[in-house]
Amino acid sequence: MDQFWLFLGRFHPLAVHLPIGIFVLLAVLELTGLLARRQRFSQWPRLSDSQRDHILLFAALMAMATAFMGWLLARDGSYDPVLINRHRNLGLLVAALAVILVVVQRARWSRVYATLLAVTLVVITAAGHIGGEITHGSGYLTQQLPAFMRRWMGQPPVKVARPRAIPSDPRQAVIYADVIHPLLEQRCVGCHGPAKSNGQLRYDTWEQMLRGGKNGAVFKAGDASASRMIKRLHLPLDEKEHMPPKGKPQLTDDEIALLEWWIDRGASVDKKVADVEIAPAVAEILEARFAPPAPPLPPRATVLARAAALSEKLGIIIRPMTVEGPWLEANARLQSTRFGDAQLDELAALAPVLQWLDLGETAVTDAGLGHLAGMKNLQRLHLDRTAITDTGLTRLSGLTKLEYLNLYGTAIGDPGLVALQSLPRLRSIYLWKTHATAAAAKELGKGRVDQRKIQRWRDQIADLQGKIGQERFDANLGETLPPPPPPTPPVPMAAPAPAAAGEAPAKNPAVLATQAK
Amino acid sequence: MNPFTDPHFFRAQQQAWSRRTFLGKSAQALGALALGSLINPRLLAGTAQAGAGAWPGILPAPHFPPRAKRVIHLCMSGGPSHLETFDPKPMLNKLHGQPFPESFTKGQQLAQLQNTVLLARGSTYGFSRCGLSGQMISDVLPYTQSIADDICIIRSMHTEQINHDPAHAFMNTGSAIKGRPSMGSWLLYGLGTETENLPGFVVLMSNGPGPDQPVSASQWSAGFLPSRFQGVQFQSKGAPVHYVGNPEGVCQSTQRQVIDEIAQLNGYQADASLDPEVQTRVAQYELAFKMQTSVPDLADLSKEPQSILDMYGIKTPGDGSFASNCLLARRLAERGTRFIQLYHRGWDHHADLDNRTKLVAGLVDQPSAALIKDLKQRGMLDDTLVLWGGEFGRTPMGQGTGRDHHINAFSVWMAGGGIKPGISWGSTDELGYKYLEDGQQMHVHDLHATMLATFGIDHTKLIYRFQGRDFRLTDVQGKVAKGILA
């Protein structure tokens, strides 16, 4: 039965708008009625006493029903007790006022009626506001208030809720304060916080989190897999116990990995990233989270218009990479030496959206490579057979997404390769006909292939292979004796010989070479 | 001129020239022109320049991120035997000289072996495991063995045409019926070219040894696409293009004036007729003018160092050999040509298989491998797709001292351009008779779909409407072999 009452109670946020709407409309009609007494506005609507009787009766019934549902919902107990108390009192007051209004109207005490209606509106506004704060959290309404209005209303400017400056070096970050708490704030505190504490659990402060919920502690320091909060994150989405509930924004795999890492390393409140052991996967996630936000990209249409103009002007090919997004490739090679530093400077207007850039055989020089600094999303760069030197390569250090770099036929040498060490994603580099040595190239490649990552993927493959092996169906009908062997077929190869199965090329290292005849 | 303002270029022309428009044109000439220019303002603007310059491609953008930018197709014309090159079959060797199992061949289409006694014929040459990838490659291709880690060998190729000319047509256009555009034309139509000075689709031919099947020029036809997209055959020997120089007494500036004047006259005609062939003509005049300087530069192999010539095995640069053509192919690729097709005629070994395989392998093996290595050291293999293979395979049954045409199984290899290196894809049964349906089978349509995918093109979306039907390179089939895409 409790469940039914709670089910009914959840209609409160829906039904509550009905009495509010009726009272507001009533007030509006009473005002137009007042004005309609004047000659000028005589056409405006004016309520008769009989209409008033019926509207008020309906409003009173709805107000009582809504208040009852609200009371049922509040019994659930997952809301802030102070706010809910206030809201309940005001709600009951609205219901009472509505009933009194019916009686007063029946008695035709019009002055009392007008006064009481005004009071009711004020109380409804107050009750509604508190109701909103319960659902959306306090301060929700004014959170986005523009600064000039805030000043105008004499309110202090809002401080961006950031307890401490986030250090630029992830290793100096306090794990709980700079990583875990913001994450909980974003994903959990909406329902487990000061406004609403479902399951009597709150994540808004460290003390509250330590206290746990009505089922006890939410985490076990040092053992993520035994922690209740982690278990719930990993439940299937359709499971009732899964958190966050279906329909709410879910935690990403990276976020879950961070939570698990923090709990596994002791769930300390004050330890820094540098104080605990970091798995490479977690290090990558942290790196990404502490990276400064990328500036927003211009919309595709703007980019394409600009690209078309530049392509026409410089006589080079600029094409969008795909049918979506602003990404471009630019090819200046066909302009040969007519394309130089000045033209590259103009092309830099498209810097943030260029992914492939071919400057091979052009007249760009070391100085011109400075224009590449803004091309933060560049993945492929051709500089082959240009006049660049090691000096120019130092200007590429900011191209953190660069994967392919063609330097063939240039005068660069080993010092230039050292300058390229800082490019984290560089995967192929072409150094034919340069002064670079094999040793320097090998040095550049050191650590670029992450063996641990490969091992992780190998483990995952093995894991999936295991799953494939388990996914089967066996029907056992008992043993029967094999039938007598069939007579030898006249053509020896009519049936494929079982030995042939193993002869698939590239799979059986035993077969090294087969010689006919 | 550029892809951003011009995606409906040919649609507009097609609409302007559909049958109904044509019939209505006498009455509605102005209306049709107005419509055409509304859809594409450039149809009326800049008449003298109409159609000149590089075609930007019908696709405003690739459908997904591209990997390849150009193709070099090393077409082994005649049909190399997969059993002597890339598909070792120990079981066939064991069966050598014995009757070929009837269960394989019953009811199957055969070319010249129809109604003869079928005897299994083992592979003439041994195979070795090569490179770190351990791919099996015939010992008759020692240089190809050295690039095993760079190529993806596809052993499950199959086609539908059992004779040379229709099989070539099928390989090039996806249809045995003539009149469809070849793959080079489709690519050019879809993506345009990256050079204004050379054709976007170039064909080179070499042959030898012995009697060779002819290859007809229809193989690089643009079919129903406007003819500016057709392949241009360069001469392999001597100057690639005849009469490219100016005659006595004519200088480049005079030539420029003549071209401009003709272009203007053609522009008037283009305005009046909206015929894409007029624009093709304008484009060809312009291109020919530019080729007066670009072709001698292209063909000047004297700047190539001796080490490169040795790598390809070129005895005399420009001698019309496959080796010389491979070098030219690289130079074309460097200059932005989109599709380069090298035919080598000499693989039709109905007889004397052992000797002739060795002879023709001696001509193509080293240059093919050298091309891969040369592209690689220049950083061009990343965005150049190389396809090596014939129009079909050869029977595992002997035909005297040779092998007959075979459509159920043959091998090709691909390299670069977003294809996974050092892997084998697909396989054939234990006698090399038929591809296995193991999810890695590769029909010619599948090959085309996969090739287009490396360019970021969804093969179902590169379409040209002709005679009331939408046509595409893969007809109504084609499945991208995602497993070989890097």
PDB file of N, CA, C and O in Angstrom, chain A residues 148-167:
ATOM      1  N   PHE A 148      24.558  42.346 -15.002  1.00  0.00           N
ATOM      2  CA  PHE A 148      24.083  43.742 -14.905  1.00  0.00           C
ATOM      3  C   PHE A 148      22.782  43.822 -14.092  1.00  0.00           C
ATOM      4  O   PHE A 148      22.574  44.729 -13.296  1.00  0.00           O
ATOM      5  N   MET A 149      21.916  42.798 -14.227  1.00  0.00           N
ATOM      6  CA  MET A 149      20.675  42.788 -13.444  1.00  0.00           C
ATOM      7  C   MET A 149      20.981  42.553 -11.975  1.00  0.00           C
ATOM      8  O   MET A 149      20.342  43.087 -11.082  1.00  0.00           O
ATOM      9  N   ARG A 150      21.991  41.732 -11.762  1.00  0.00           N
ATOM     10  CA  ARG A 150      22.400  41.442 -10.391  1.00  0.00           C
ATOM     11  C   ARG A 150      22.864  42.727  -9.706  1.00  0.00           C
ATOM     12  O   ARG A 150      22.471  43.038  -8.576  1.00  0.00           O
ATOM     13  N   ARG A 151      23.698  43.493 -10.413  1.00  0.00           N
ATOM     14  CA  ARG A 151      24.172  44.775  -9.879  1.00  0.00           C
ATOM     15  C   ARG A 151      22.990  45.701  -9.629  1.00  0.00           C
ATOM     16  O   ARG A 151      22.881  46.349  -8.594  1.00  0.00           O
ATOM     17  N   TRP A 152      22.096  45.727 -10.576  1.00  0.00           N
ATOM     18  CA  TRP A 152      20.942  46.613 -10.553  1.00  0.00           C
ATOM     19  C   TRP A 152      20.061  46.291  -9.343  1.00  0.00           C
ATOM     20  O   TRP A 152      19.521  47.163  -8.691  1.00  0.00           O
ATOM     21  N   MET A 153      19.984  45.000  -9.027  1.00  0.00           N
ATOM     22  CA  MET A 153      19.170  44.593  -7.884  1.00  0.00           C
ATOM     23  C   MET A 153      19.967  44.651  -6.592  1.00  0.00           C
ATOM     24  O   MET A 153      19.465  44.263  -5.537  1.00  0.00           O
ATOM     25  N   GLY A 154      21.198  45.111  -6.673  1.00  0.00           N
ATOM     26  CA  GLY A 154      22.002  45.251  -5.469  1.00  0.00           C
ATOM     27  C   GLY A 154      22.494  43.928  -4.906  1.00  0.00           C
ATOM     28  O   GLY A 154      22.819  43.830  -3.731  1.00  0.00           O
ATOM     29  N   GLN A 155      22.543  42.905  -5.752  1.00  0.00           N
ATOM     30  CA  GLN A 155      23.016  41.596  -5.288  1.00  0.00           C
ATOM     31  C   GLN A 155      24.523  41.486  -5.496  1.00  0.00           C
ATOM     32  O   GLN A 155      25.051  42.032  -6.460  1.00  0.00           O
ATOM     33  N   PRO A 156      25.179  40.789  -4.617  1.00  0.00           N
ATOM     34  CA  PRO A 156      26.618  40.584  -4.836  1.00  0.00           C
ATOM     35  C   PRO A 156      26.820  39.658  -6.045  1.00  0.00           C
ATOM     36  O   PRO A 156      25.990  38.779  -6.291  1.00  0.00           O
ATOM     37  N   PRO A 157      27.892  39.883  -6.792  1.00  0.00           N
ATOM     38  CA  PRO A 157      28.149  39.001  -7.943  1.00  0.00           C
ATOM     39  C   PRO A 157      28.415  37.570  -7.474  1.00  0.00           C
ATOM     40  O   PRO A 157      29.008  37.364  -6.414  1.00  0.00           O
ATOM     41  N   VAL A 158      27.980  36.615  -8.283  1.00  0.00           N
ATOM     42  CA  VAL A 158      28.181  35.207  -7.902  1.00  0.00           C
ATOM     43  C   VAL A 158      29.617  34.823  -8.132  1.00  0.00           C
ATOM     44  O   VAL A 158      30.193  35.143  -9.172  1.00  0.00           O
ATOM     45  N   LYS A 159      30.155  34.132  -7.190  1.00  0.00           N
ATOM     46  CA  LYS A 159      31.497  33.599  -7.405  1.00  0.00           C
ATOM     47  C   LYS A 159      31.347  32.239  -8.074  1.00  0.00           C
ATOM     48  O   LYS A 159      30.478  31.459  -7.724  1.00  0.00           O
ATOM     49  N   VAL A 160      32.210  32.005  -9.070  1.00  0.00           N
ATOM     50  CA  VAL A 160      32.177  30.687  -9.689  1.00  0.00           C
ATOM     51  C   VAL A 160      32.613  29.677  -8.634  1.00  0.00           C
ATOM     52  O   VAL A 160      33.655  29.852  -7.997  1.00  0.00           O
ATOM     53  N   ALA A 161      31.782  28.662  -8.449  1.00  0.00           N
ATOM     54  CA  ALA A 161      32.032  27.724  -7.369  1.00  0.00           C
ATOM     55  C   ALA A 161      33.279  26.905  -7.654  1.00  0.00           C
ATOM     56  O   ALA A 161      33.215  25.846  -8.276  1.00  0.00           O
ATOM     57  N   ARG A 162      34.406  27.446  -7.286  1.00  0.00           N
ATOM     58  CA  ARG A 162      35.641  26.682  -7.441  1.00  0.00           C
ATOM     59  C   ARG A 162      36.411  26.865  -6.144  1.00  0.00           C
ATOM     60  O   ARG A 162      36.943  27.937  -5.878  1.00  0.00           O
ATOM     61  N   PRO A 163      36.446  25.835  -5.316  1.00  0.00           N
ATOM     62  CA  PRO A 163      37.023  25.989  -3.985  1.00  0.00           C
ATOM     63  C   PRO A 163      38.482  26.413  -4.032  1.00  0.00           C
ATOM     64  O   PRO A 163      38.938  27.158  -3.180  1.00  0.00           O
ATOM     65  N   ARG A 164      39.225  25.952  -5.012  1.00  0.00           N
ATOM     66  CA  ARG A 164      40.634  26.341  -5.080  1.00  0.00           C
ATOM     67  C   ARG A 164      41.032  26.357  -6.553  1.00  0.00           C
ATOM     68  O   ARG A 164      40.412  25.719  -7.387  1.00  0.00           O
ATOM     69  N   ALA A 165      42.074  27.108  -6.808  1.00  0.00           N
ATOM     70  CA  ALA A 165      42.547  27.177  -8.181  1.00  0.00           C
ATOM     71  C   ALA A 165      43.083  25.804  -8.583  1.00  0.00           C
ATOM     72  O   ALA A 165      43.839  25.175  -7.858  1.00  0.00           O
ATOM     73  N   ILE A 166      42.656  25.314  -9.740  1.00  0.00           N
ATOM     74  CA  ILE A 166      43.123  24.010 -10.192  1.00  0.00           C
ATOM     75  C   ILE A 166      44.553  24.162 -10.698  1.00  0.00           C
ATOM     76  O   ILE A 166      44.834  25.009 -11.543  1.00  0.00           O
ATOM     77  N   PRO A 167      45.468  23.400 -10.149  1.00  0.00           N
ATOM     78  CA  PRO A 167      46.855  23.538 -10.592  1.00  0.00           C
ATOM     79  C   PRO A 167      47.002  23.063 -12.043  1.00  0.00           C
ATOM     80  O   PRO A 167      46.310  22.145 -12.467  1.00  0.00           O
TER      81      PRO A 167
END
